[in-house]
């Protein structure tokens, strides 16, 4: 299964629907629980990790969560472009009803934290749903978050992209690969992997194609620790910086099928060329 994390129907990774001002800083069985092979964490310790919500589209259970996102500025959240697709939201993003960002909520069955409306969406016009390249979107919030909620971005040439670097993924996605969605935020430790591993795993098919210029390969070569459906758009963090957004892959936690993440340094390069709405992409 190609997981596009809404990792959903193929392998972008959002939940399938049922019935930027940005700071630049220089099928194996699942283990226990995702994030696959993960462990519980608190939202307060991961304030940049947010849930995207639409109760109108996904119901009230789990606060209507369907994707993840990352706070990169008090009013700016990055997520996956495929999370903003019309077949996910039921309408173009600028017309989607009840689209919100939930912050500070560890347990999706509670009302802790804040729910903030999305004032504006910008989907990368170069996003290619065939290869999955350029899988990112920028959400502008109607109300600001504390600056301490934001995480900095890894730029081109950042050492955090070196293969073998330990990284962390966080989200509320499927913990088994078979539709077991947790109520509480989870995290898992993975490693940045050599591009060659993903190039062999994804040479080009209906699922997508690994392109090292805009994607990052991460996970565990033996499988078991991975993002999964519902984690799309969430963070891949290494050395205190955001290096990737959960994007796509084949299955969840399978040996020789690593997770593929949107490369944040390429997002930085794209936004630096002024391709976002006014204000997005600037260093605070």
PDB file of C-alpha atoms in Angstrom:
ATOM      1  CA  UNK A   1       0.000   0.000   0.000  1.00  0.00           C
ATOM      2  CA  UNK A   2       1.312   3.397  -0.880  1.00  0.00           C
ATOM      3  CA  UNK A   3       0.965   5.451   2.229  1.00  0.00           C
ATOM      4  CA  UNK A   4       0.390   9.120   1.766  1.00  0.00           C
ATOM      5  CA  UNK A   5       0.008   9.932   5.342  1.00  0.00           C
ATOM      6  CA  UNK A   6      -3.699  11.355   5.427  1.00  0.00           C
ATOM      7  CA  UNK A   7      -0.107   7.875   4.984  1.00  0.00           C
ATOM      8  CA  UNK A   8      -3.761   6.998   3.402  1.00  0.00           C
ATOM      9  CA  UNK A   9      -4.705   5.325   0.267  1.00  0.00           C
ATOM     10  CA  UNK A  10      -1.545   4.945  -1.609  1.00  0.00           C
ATOM     11  CA  UNK A  11       1.285   6.357   0.377  1.00  0.00           C
ATOM     12  CA  UNK A  12       0.772   9.959   0.841  1.00  0.00           C
ATOM     13  CA  UNK A  13      -0.144   9.809   4.730  1.00  0.00           C
ATOM     14  CA  UNK A  14      -3.378  11.616   5.696  1.00  0.00           C
ATOM     15  CA  UNK A  15      -6.480   9.935   7.106  1.00  0.00           C
ATOM     16  CA  UNK A  16      -8.877   8.997   4.342  1.00  0.00           C
ATOM     17  CA  UNK A  17     -12.177  10.849   4.761  1.00  0.00           C
ATOM     18  CA  UNK A  18     -14.955   8.555   5.788  1.00  0.00           C
ATOM     19  CA  UNK A  19     -18.740   8.966   4.300  1.00  0.00           C
ATOM     20  CA  UNK A  20       5.018  31.803   5.835  1.00  0.00           C
ATOM     21  CA  UNK A  21       7.328  33.766   7.990  1.00  0.00           C
ATOM     22  CA  UNK A  22       9.759  30.922   8.564  1.00  0.00           C
ATOM     23  CA  UNK A  23      12.879  30.901  10.774  1.00  0.00           C
ATOM     24  CA  UNK A  24      15.957  29.433   9.092  1.00  0.00           C
ATOM     25  CA  UNK A  25      18.463  27.714  11.369  1.00  0.00           C
ATOM     26  CA  UNK A  26      21.904  27.156  10.151  1.00  0.00           C
ATOM     27  CA  UNK A  27       5.454  -5.563   6.359  1.00  0.00           C
ATOM     28  CA  UNK A  28       7.302  -6.137   9.307  1.00  0.00           C
ATOM     29  CA  UNK A  29       5.164  -6.219  12.393  1.00  0.00           C
ATOM     30  CA  UNK A  30       5.078  -2.862  14.114  1.00  0.00           C
ATOM     31  CA  UNK A  31       7.048  -2.589  17.309  1.00  0.00           C
ATOM     32  CA  UNK A  32       4.660  -1.422  19.986  1.00  0.00           C
ATOM     33  CA  UNK A  33       2.952   1.620  19.008  1.00  0.00           C
ATOM     34  CA  UNK A  34       2.766   6.049  15.793  1.00  0.00           C
ATOM     35  CA  UNK A  35       3.807   6.527  14.824  1.00  0.00           C
ATOM     36  CA  UNK A  36       4.905   2.801  14.588  1.00  0.00           C
ATOM     37  CA  UNK A  37       7.425   1.576  17.131  1.00  0.00           C
ATOM     38  CA  UNK A  38       6.786   4.691  19.194  1.00  0.00           C
ATOM     39  CA  UNK A  39       6.215   5.886  22.728  1.00  0.00           C
ATOM     40  CA  UNK A  40       3.910   8.470  24.356  1.00  0.00           C
ATOM     41  CA  UNK A  41       5.021  12.105  24.594  1.00  0.00           C
ATOM     42  CA  UNK A  42       3.445  15.317  25.828  1.00  0.00           C
ATOM     43  CA  UNK A  43       2.390  18.159  23.555  1.00  0.00           C
ATOM     44  CA  UNK A  44       3.961  20.628  25.985  1.00  0.00           C
ATOM     45  CA  UNK A  45       7.382  19.134  25.245  1.00  0.00           C
ATOM     46  CA  UNK A  46       6.698  19.218  21.489  1.00  0.00           C
ATOM     47  CA  UNK A  47       4.885  22.543  21.051  1.00  0.00           C
ATOM     48  CA  UNK A  48       5.718  22.758  17.325  1.00  0.00           C
ATOM     49  CA  UNK A  49       3.738  19.552  16.606  1.00  0.00           C
ATOM     50  CA  UNK A  50       0.106  20.371  15.822  1.00  0.00           C
ATOM     51  CA  UNK A  51      -2.944  18.476  14.607  1.00  0.00           C
ATOM     52  CA  UNK A  52      -4.948  19.553  11.578  1.00  0.00           C
ATOM     53  CA  UNK A  53      -8.649  19.223  12.265  1.00  0.00           C
ATOM     54  CA  UNK A  54     -11.966  19.326  10.453  1.00  0.00           C
ATOM     55  CA  UNK A  55     -14.885  17.948  12.469  1.00  0.00           C
ATOM     56  CA  UNK A  56     -17.160  18.782   9.571  1.00  0.00           C
ATOM     57  CA  UNK A  57     -15.221  16.354   7.382  1.00  0.00           C
ATOM     58  CA  UNK A  58     -13.836  13.782   9.852  1.00  0.00           C
ATOM     59  CA  UNK A  59     -16.288  13.820  12.749  1.00  0.00           C
ATOM     60  CA  UNK A  60     -15.898  14.806  16.385  1.00  0.00           C
ATOM     61  CA  UNK A  61     -13.965  11.747  17.527  1.00  0.00           C
ATOM     62  CA  UNK A  62     -10.256  12.476  18.035  1.00  0.00           C
ATOM     63  CA  UNK A  63     -11.023  16.207  17.621  1.00  0.00           C
ATOM     64  CA  UNK A  64     -11.480  15.718  13.872  1.00  0.00           C
ATOM     65  CA  UNK A  65      -7.720  15.147  13.406  1.00  0.00           C
ATOM     66  CA  UNK A  66      -6.646  14.029   9.929  1.00  0.00           C
ATOM     67  CA  UNK A  67      -3.065  15.263   9.424  1.00  0.00           C
ATOM     68  CA  UNK A  68      -0.156  16.773  11.304  1.00  0.00           C
ATOM     69  CA  UNK A  69       1.634  20.082  10.958  1.00  0.00           C
ATOM     70  CA  UNK A  70       4.632  21.982  12.272  1.00  0.00           C
ATOM     71  CA  UNK A  71       4.712  25.482  13.746  1.00  0.00           C
ATOM     72  CA  UNK A  72       7.596  27.418  12.167  1.00  0.00           C
ATOM     73  CA  UNK A  73       6.502  30.942  13.082  1.00  0.00           C
ATOM     74  CA  UNK A  74       3.846  32.298  15.483  1.00  0.00           C
ATOM     75  CA  UNK A  75       1.290  32.473  12.673  1.00  0.00           C
ATOM     76  CA  UNK A  76       2.719  29.911  10.233  1.00  0.00           C
ATOM     77  CA  UNK A  77       2.335  26.135  10.039  1.00  0.00           C
ATOM     78  CA  UNK A  78       3.876  23.816   7.470  1.00  0.00           C
ATOM     79  CA  UNK A  79       2.076  20.647   6.411  1.00  0.00           C
ATOM     80  CA  UNK A  80       1.929  18.264   3.458  1.00  0.00           C
ATOM     81  CA  UNK A  81       0.376  19.512   0.226  1.00  0.00           C
ATOM     82  CA  UNK A  82      -1.588  16.276  -0.121  1.00  0.00           C
ATOM     83  CA  UNK A  83      -3.344  17.056   3.189  1.00  0.00           C
ATOM     84  CA  UNK A  84      -4.905  20.055   1.439  1.00  0.00           C
ATOM     85  CA  UNK A  85      -6.186  18.036  -1.526  1.00  0.00           C
ATOM     86  CA  UNK A  86      -9.851  18.411  -2.420  1.00  0.00           C
ATOM     87  CA  UNK A  87     -10.426  14.660  -2.066  1.00  0.00           C
ATOM     88  CA  UNK A  88      -9.187  14.910   1.529  1.00  0.00           C
ATOM     89  CA  UNK A  89     -10.947  18.122   2.596  1.00  0.00           C
ATOM     90  CA  UNK A  90     -14.050  17.680   0.448  1.00  0.00           C
ATOM     91  CA  UNK A  91     -13.469  21.121  -1.086  1.00  0.00           C
ATOM     92  CA  UNK A  92     -10.583  23.338  -2.180  1.00  0.00           C
ATOM     93  CA  UNK A  93      -8.663  24.420   0.932  1.00  0.00           C
ATOM     94  CA  UNK A  94      -9.806  28.027   0.689  1.00  0.00           C
ATOM     95  CA  UNK A  95     -13.403  26.800   0.846  1.00  0.00           C
ATOM     96  CA  UNK A  96     -13.012  23.980   3.361  1.00  0.00           C
ATOM     97  CA  UNK A  97     -15.263  24.452   6.373  1.00  0.00           C
ATOM     98  CA  UNK A  98     -14.001  24.129   9.927  1.00  0.00           C
ATOM     99  CA  UNK A  99     -10.305  23.787   9.037  1.00  0.00           C
ATOM    100  CA  UNK A 100      -8.340  24.348  12.240  1.00  0.00           C
ATOM    101  CA  UNK A 101      -4.951  23.815  13.815  1.00  0.00           C
ATOM    102  CA  UNK A 102      -4.946  22.247  17.285  1.00  0.00           C
ATOM    103  CA  UNK A 103      -1.996  23.063  19.511  1.00  0.00           C
ATOM    104  CA  UNK A 104      -1.085  21.974  23.027  1.00  0.00           C
ATOM    105  CA  UNK A 105      -3.422  18.945  22.991  1.00  0.00           C
ATOM    106  CA  UNK A 106      -1.732  15.657  23.915  1.00  0.00           C
ATOM    107  CA  UNK A 107      -5.002  13.703  24.110  1.00  0.00           C
ATOM    108  CA  UNK A 108      -7.318  14.262  21.158  1.00  0.00           C
ATOM    109  CA  UNK A 109     -10.321  13.220  23.262  1.00  0.00           C
ATOM    110  CA  UNK A 110      -9.938  16.309  25.477  1.00  0.00           C
ATOM    111  CA  UNK A 111     -10.368  20.043  24.929  1.00  0.00           C
ATOM    112  CA  UNK A 112      -6.933  21.009  26.290  1.00  0.00           C
ATOM    113  CA  UNK A 113      -4.830  23.496  24.373  1.00  0.00           C
ATOM    114  CA  UNK A 114      -6.137  25.773  21.643  1.00  0.00           C
ATOM    115  CA  UNK A 115      -8.000  25.387  18.371  1.00  0.00           C
ATOM    116  CA  UNK A 116      -7.103  28.119  15.898  1.00  0.00           C
ATOM    117  CA  UNK A 117      -8.793  28.748  12.582  1.00  0.00           C
ATOM    118  CA  UNK A 118      -6.726  28.704   9.407  1.00  0.00           C
ATOM    119  CA  UNK A 119      -6.964  32.148   7.841  1.00  0.00           C
ATOM    120  CA  UNK A 120      -5.152  31.364   4.607  1.00  0.00           C
ATOM    121  CA  UNK A 121      -3.675  28.349   2.814  1.00  0.00           C
ATOM    122  CA  UNK A 122      -0.939  28.245   0.206  1.00  0.00           C
ATOM    123  CA  UNK A 123      -0.264  24.938  -1.531  1.00  0.00           C
ATOM    124  CA  UNK A 124       3.031  24.598  -3.379  1.00  0.00           C
ATOM    125  CA  UNK A 125       2.038  25.012  -7.053  1.00  0.00           C
ATOM    126  CA  UNK A 126       4.957  22.792  -8.044  1.00  0.00           C
ATOM    127  CA  UNK A 127       3.630  19.837  -6.015  1.00  0.00           C
ATOM    128  CA  UNK A 128       3.594  16.751  -8.253  1.00  0.00           C
ATOM    129  CA  UNK A 129       1.120  14.124  -7.044  1.00  0.00           C
ATOM    130  CA  UNK A 130       2.660  11.627  -9.473  1.00  0.00           C
ATOM    131  CA  UNK A 131       6.157  11.597  -7.982  1.00  0.00           C
ATOM    132  CA  UNK A 132       5.116  13.237  -4.643  1.00  0.00           C
ATOM    133  CA  UNK A 133       7.793  15.912  -5.144  1.00  0.00           C
ATOM    134  CA  UNK A 134       7.245  19.312  -3.532  1.00  0.00           C
ATOM    135  CA  UNK A 135       4.755  17.950  -1.002  1.00  0.00           C
ATOM    136  CA  UNK A 136       4.251  20.969   1.251  1.00  0.00           C
ATOM    137  CA  UNK A 137       1.743  23.685   2.035  1.00  0.00           C
ATOM    138  CA  UNK A 138       1.792  26.815   4.189  1.00  0.00           C
ATOM    139  CA  UNK A 139      -1.062  27.597   6.590  1.00  0.00           C
ATOM    140  CA  UNK A 140      -1.499  31.081   8.040  1.00  0.00           C
ATOM    141  CA  UNK A 141      -3.231  31.137  11.407  1.00  0.00           C
ATOM    142  CA  UNK A 142      -5.964  33.568  12.419  1.00  0.00           C
ATOM    143  CA  UNK A 143      -4.324  34.021  15.849  1.00  0.00           C
ATOM    144  CA  UNK A 144      -0.628  33.933  16.805  1.00  0.00           C
ATOM    145  CA  UNK A 145       1.035  31.263  18.911  1.00  0.00           C
ATOM    146  CA  UNK A 146       3.893  31.953  21.335  1.00  0.00           C
ATOM    147  CA  UNK A 147       7.223  32.294  19.556  1.00  0.00           C
ATOM    148  CA  UNK A 148       8.501  29.458  21.737  1.00  0.00           C
ATOM    149  CA  UNK A 149       6.127  27.108  19.895  1.00  0.00           C
ATOM    150  CA  UNK A 150       8.081  27.450  16.650  1.00  0.00           C
ATOM    151  CA  UNK A 151      10.993  25.285  15.557  1.00  0.00           C
ATOM    152  CA  UNK A 152      13.761  26.403  13.212  1.00  0.00           C
ATOM    153  CA  UNK A 153      14.336  24.986   9.752  1.00  0.00           C
ATOM    154  CA  UNK A 154      17.389  23.174   8.422  1.00  0.00           C
ATOM    155  CA  UNK A 155      18.803  24.891   5.364  1.00  0.00           C
ATOM    156  CA  UNK A 156      20.809  23.526   2.436  1.00  0.00           C
ATOM    157  CA  UNK A 157      23.953  21.670   3.477  1.00  0.00           C
ATOM    158  CA  UNK A 158      22.835  21.269   7.097  1.00  0.00           C
ATOM    159  CA  UNK A 159      24.761  18.521   8.898  1.00  0.00           C
ATOM    160  CA  UNK A 160      21.481  17.104  10.225  1.00  0.00           C
ATOM    161  CA  UNK A 161      20.912  15.530   6.791  1.00  0.00           C
ATOM    162  CA  UNK A 162      23.933  13.225   7.070  1.00  0.00           C
ATOM    163  CA  UNK A 163      23.002   9.526   6.873  1.00  0.00           C
ATOM    164  CA  UNK A 164      23.038   7.929  10.297  1.00  0.00           C
ATOM    165  CA  UNK A 165      21.832  11.048  12.106  1.00  0.00           C
ATOM    166  CA  UNK A 166      19.208  10.232  14.724  1.00  0.00           C
ATOM    167  CA  UNK A 167      15.863  11.906  14.161  1.00  0.00           C
ATOM    168  CA  UNK A 168      12.439  11.961  15.810  1.00  0.00           C
ATOM    169  CA  UNK A 169       8.960  11.844  14.290  1.00  0.00           C
ATOM    170  CA  UNK A 170       5.795  12.782  16.208  1.00  0.00           C
ATOM    171  CA  UNK A 171       2.124  12.371  15.440  1.00  0.00           C
ATOM    172  CA  UNK A 172      -1.265  10.842  16.159  1.00  0.00           C
ATOM    173  CA  UNK A 173      -1.185   8.428  13.225  1.00  0.00           C
ATOM    174  CA  UNK A 174      -1.853   4.712  12.878  1.00  0.00           C
ATOM    175  CA  UNK A 175       0.210   2.658  15.344  1.00  0.00           C
ATOM    176  CA  UNK A 176      -0.044  -0.709  13.568  1.00  0.00           C
ATOM    177  CA  UNK A 177      -0.438  -0.098   9.835  1.00  0.00           C
ATOM    178  CA  UNK A 178      -3.955  -1.528  10.074  1.00  0.00           C
ATOM    179  CA  UNK A 179      -5.985   1.462  11.232  1.00  0.00           C
ATOM    180  CA  UNK A 180      -5.328   1.622  14.993  1.00  0.00           C
ATOM    181  CA  UNK A 181      -5.343   5.347  15.749  1.00  0.00           C
ATOM    182  CA  UNK A 182      -4.209   6.492  19.207  1.00  0.00           C
ATOM    183  CA  UNK A 183      -5.835   9.200  21.265  1.00  0.00           C
ATOM    184  CA  UNK A 184      -2.504  10.544  22.572  1.00  0.00           C
ATOM    185  CA  UNK A 185       0.523  12.046  20.838  1.00  0.00           C
ATOM    186  CA  UNK A 186       3.369   9.616  20.160  1.00  0.00           C
ATOM    187  CA  UNK A 187       6.964   9.821  18.948  1.00  0.00           C
ATOM    188  CA  UNK A 188       9.504   7.415  17.475  1.00  0.00           C
ATOM    189  CA  UNK A 189      13.260   7.518  16.952  1.00  0.00           C
ATOM    190  CA  UNK A 190      14.428   6.873  13.398  1.00  0.00           C
ATOM    191  CA  UNK A 191      17.620   7.590  11.453  1.00  0.00           C
ATOM    192  CA  UNK A 192      18.331   9.599   8.342  1.00  0.00           C
ATOM    193  CA  UNK A 193      19.168   7.009   5.692  1.00  0.00           C
ATOM    194  CA  UNK A 194      21.272   7.203   2.549  1.00  0.00           C
ATOM    195  CA  UNK A 195      19.393   8.424  -0.521  1.00  0.00           C
ATOM    196  CA  UNK A 196      20.454   5.245  -2.316  1.00  0.00           C
ATOM    197  CA  UNK A 197      18.198   3.156  -0.057  1.00  0.00           C
ATOM    198  CA  UNK A 198      15.083   5.075  -1.053  1.00  0.00           C
ATOM    199  CA  UNK A 199      16.177   5.292  -4.685  1.00  0.00           C
ATOM    200  CA  UNK A 200      16.247   1.477  -4.760  1.00  0.00           C
ATOM    201  CA  UNK A 201      12.962   1.173  -2.880  1.00  0.00           C
ATOM    202  CA  UNK A 202      11.147   3.768  -4.992  1.00  0.00           C
ATOM    203  CA  UNK A 203      12.672   3.897  -8.496  1.00  0.00           C
ATOM    204  CA  UNK A 204       9.397   5.127  -9.979  1.00  0.00           C
ATOM    205  CA  UNK A 205       5.932   3.591 -10.062  1.00  0.00           C
ATOM    206  CA  UNK A 206       2.296   4.494  -9.547  1.00  0.00           C
ATOM    207  CA  UNK A 207       3.211   5.066  -5.884  1.00  0.00           C
ATOM    208  CA  UNK A 208       5.771   7.784  -6.585  1.00  0.00           C
ATOM    209  CA  UNK A 209       9.468   8.256  -7.194  1.00  0.00           C
ATOM    210  CA  UNK A 210      12.201   9.122  -4.734  1.00  0.00           C
ATOM    211  CA  UNK A 211      13.928  12.362  -5.751  1.00  0.00           C
ATOM    212  CA  UNK A 212      16.784  13.246  -3.419  1.00  0.00           C
ATOM    213  CA  UNK A 213      16.722  16.960  -4.274  1.00  0.00           C
ATOM    214  CA  UNK A 214      13.315  17.395  -2.640  1.00  0.00           C
ATOM    215  CA  UNK A 215      12.946  14.326  -0.410  1.00  0.00           C
ATOM    216  CA  UNK A 216      14.599  12.777   2.653  1.00  0.00           C
ATOM    217  CA  UNK A 217      14.897   9.059   3.338  1.00  0.00           C
ATOM    218  CA  UNK A 218      14.451   8.086   6.999  1.00  0.00           C
ATOM    219  CA  UNK A 219      13.420   5.172   9.166  1.00  0.00           C
ATOM    220  CA  UNK A 220      14.930   1.845  10.101  1.00  0.00           C
ATOM    221  CA  UNK A 221      16.391  -0.422   7.406  1.00  0.00           C
ATOM    222  CA  UNK A 222      14.966  -3.432   9.250  1.00  0.00           C
ATOM    223  CA  UNK A 223      11.521  -1.857   9.489  1.00  0.00           C
ATOM    224  CA  UNK A 224       9.376  -1.397  12.579  1.00  0.00           C
ATOM    225  CA  UNK A 225       9.755   2.327  13.312  1.00  0.00           C
ATOM    226  CA  UNK A 226       7.996   4.615  10.905  1.00  0.00           C
ATOM    227  CA  UNK A 227       5.277   7.188  10.367  1.00  0.00           C
ATOM    228  CA  UNK A 228       1.921   5.930   9.112  1.00  0.00           C
ATOM    229  CA  UNK A 229      -1.558   7.029   8.023  1.00  0.00           C
ATOM    230  CA  UNK A 230      -2.613  10.200   9.801  1.00  0.00           C
ATOM    231  CA  UNK A 231       0.942  11.433  10.377  1.00  0.00           C
ATOM    232  CA  UNK A 232       1.189  13.329   7.074  1.00  0.00           C
ATOM    233  CA  UNK A 233       2.612  16.820   7.355  1.00  0.00           C
ATOM    234  CA  UNK A 234       4.110  16.144  10.785  1.00  0.00           C
ATOM    235  CA  UNK A 235       7.733  16.819  11.742  1.00  0.00           C
ATOM    236  CA  UNK A 236      10.974  14.933  11.222  1.00  0.00           C
ATOM    237  CA  UNK A 237      13.416  16.634  13.594  1.00  0.00           C
ATOM    238  CA  UNK A 238      17.176  16.145  13.890  1.00  0.00           C
ATOM    239  CA  UNK A 239      19.718  18.088  15.932  1.00  0.00           C
ATOM    240  CA  UNK A 240      16.997  20.468  17.096  1.00  0.00           C
ATOM    241  CA  UNK A 241      15.921  21.478  13.594  1.00  0.00           C
ATOM    242  CA  UNK A 242      13.081  20.542  11.278  1.00  0.00           C
ATOM    243  CA  UNK A 243      14.551  18.555   8.394  1.00  0.00           C
ATOM    244  CA  UNK A 244      11.463  16.905   6.908  1.00  0.00           C
ATOM    245  CA  UNK A 245       7.672  16.653   6.732  1.00  0.00           C
ATOM    246  CA  UNK A 246       5.964  13.249   6.758  1.00  0.00           C
ATOM    247  CA  UNK A 247       5.029  12.616   3.141  1.00  0.00           C
ATOM    248  CA  UNK A 248       4.800   9.107   1.654  1.00  0.00           C
ATOM    249  CA  UNK A 249       6.103   5.548   1.421  1.00  0.00           C
ATOM    250  CA  UNK A 250       5.058   1.927   0.868  1.00  0.00           C
ATOM    251  CA  UNK A 251       3.161   0.397   3.756  1.00  0.00           C
ATOM    252  CA  UNK A 252       4.211   1.276   7.293  1.00  0.00           C
ATOM    253  CA  UNK A 253       7.313  -0.063   9.013  1.00  0.00           C
ATOM    254  CA  UNK A 254       8.203  -2.535   6.267  1.00  0.00           C
ATOM    255  CA  UNK A 255      11.811  -3.690   5.797  1.00  0.00           C
ATOM    256  CA  UNK A 256      13.489  -2.031   2.810  1.00  0.00           C
ATOM    257  CA  UNK A 257      10.589   0.430   2.463  1.00  0.00           C
ATOM    258  CA  UNK A 258      11.748   3.527   4.409  1.00  0.00           C
ATOM    259  CA  UNK A 259       9.629   6.564   5.022  1.00  0.00           C
ATOM    260  CA  UNK A 260       9.942   9.445   2.569  1.00  0.00           C
ATOM    261  CA  UNK A 261       9.816  13.014   3.884  1.00  0.00           C
ATOM    262  CA  UNK A 262       9.629  16.368   2.138  1.00  0.00           C
ATOM    263  CA  UNK A 263      13.106  17.927   2.379  1.00  0.00           C
ATOM    264  CA  UNK A 264      12.818  21.128   4.409  1.00  0.00           C
ATOM    265  CA  UNK A 265      15.969  22.665   2.942  1.00  0.00           C
ATOM    266  CA  UNK A 266      14.207  22.561  -0.435  1.00  0.00           C
ATOM    267  CA  UNK A 267      11.174  24.251   1.124  1.00  0.00           C
ATOM    268  CA  UNK A 268      13.515  26.960   2.422  1.00  0.00           C
ATOM    269  CA  UNK A 269      14.991  27.369  -1.063  1.00  0.00           C
ATOM    270  CA  UNK A 270      11.548  27.524  -2.680  1.00  0.00           C
ATOM    271  CA  UNK A 271      10.173  30.044  -0.211  1.00  0.00           C
ATOM    272  CA  UNK A 272      13.334  32.094  -0.516  1.00  0.00           C
ATOM    273  CA  UNK A 273      12.472  32.634  -4.164  1.00  0.00           C
ATOM    274  CA  UNK A 274       9.307  34.426  -3.103  1.00  0.00           C
ATOM    275  CA  UNK A 275       6.825  31.761  -4.144  1.00  0.00           C
ATOM    276  CA  UNK A 276       4.627  32.176  -1.079  1.00  0.00           C
ATOM    277  CA  UNK A 277       2.098  34.840  -0.166  1.00  0.00           C
ATOM    278  CA  UNK A 278       3.454  38.118   1.096  1.00  0.00           C
ATOM    279  CA  UNK A 279       5.289  37.701   4.387  1.00  0.00           C
ATOM    280  CA  UNK A 280       5.854  33.944   4.234  1.00  0.00           C
ATOM    281  CA  UNK A 281       9.401  32.720   4.115  1.00  0.00           C
ATOM    282  CA  UNK A 282      10.943  35.634   5.991  1.00  0.00           C
ATOM    283  CA  UNK A 283      13.132  35.201   9.034  1.00  0.00           C
ATOM    284  CA  UNK A 284      11.518  36.784  12.089  1.00  0.00           C
TER     285      UNK A 284
END
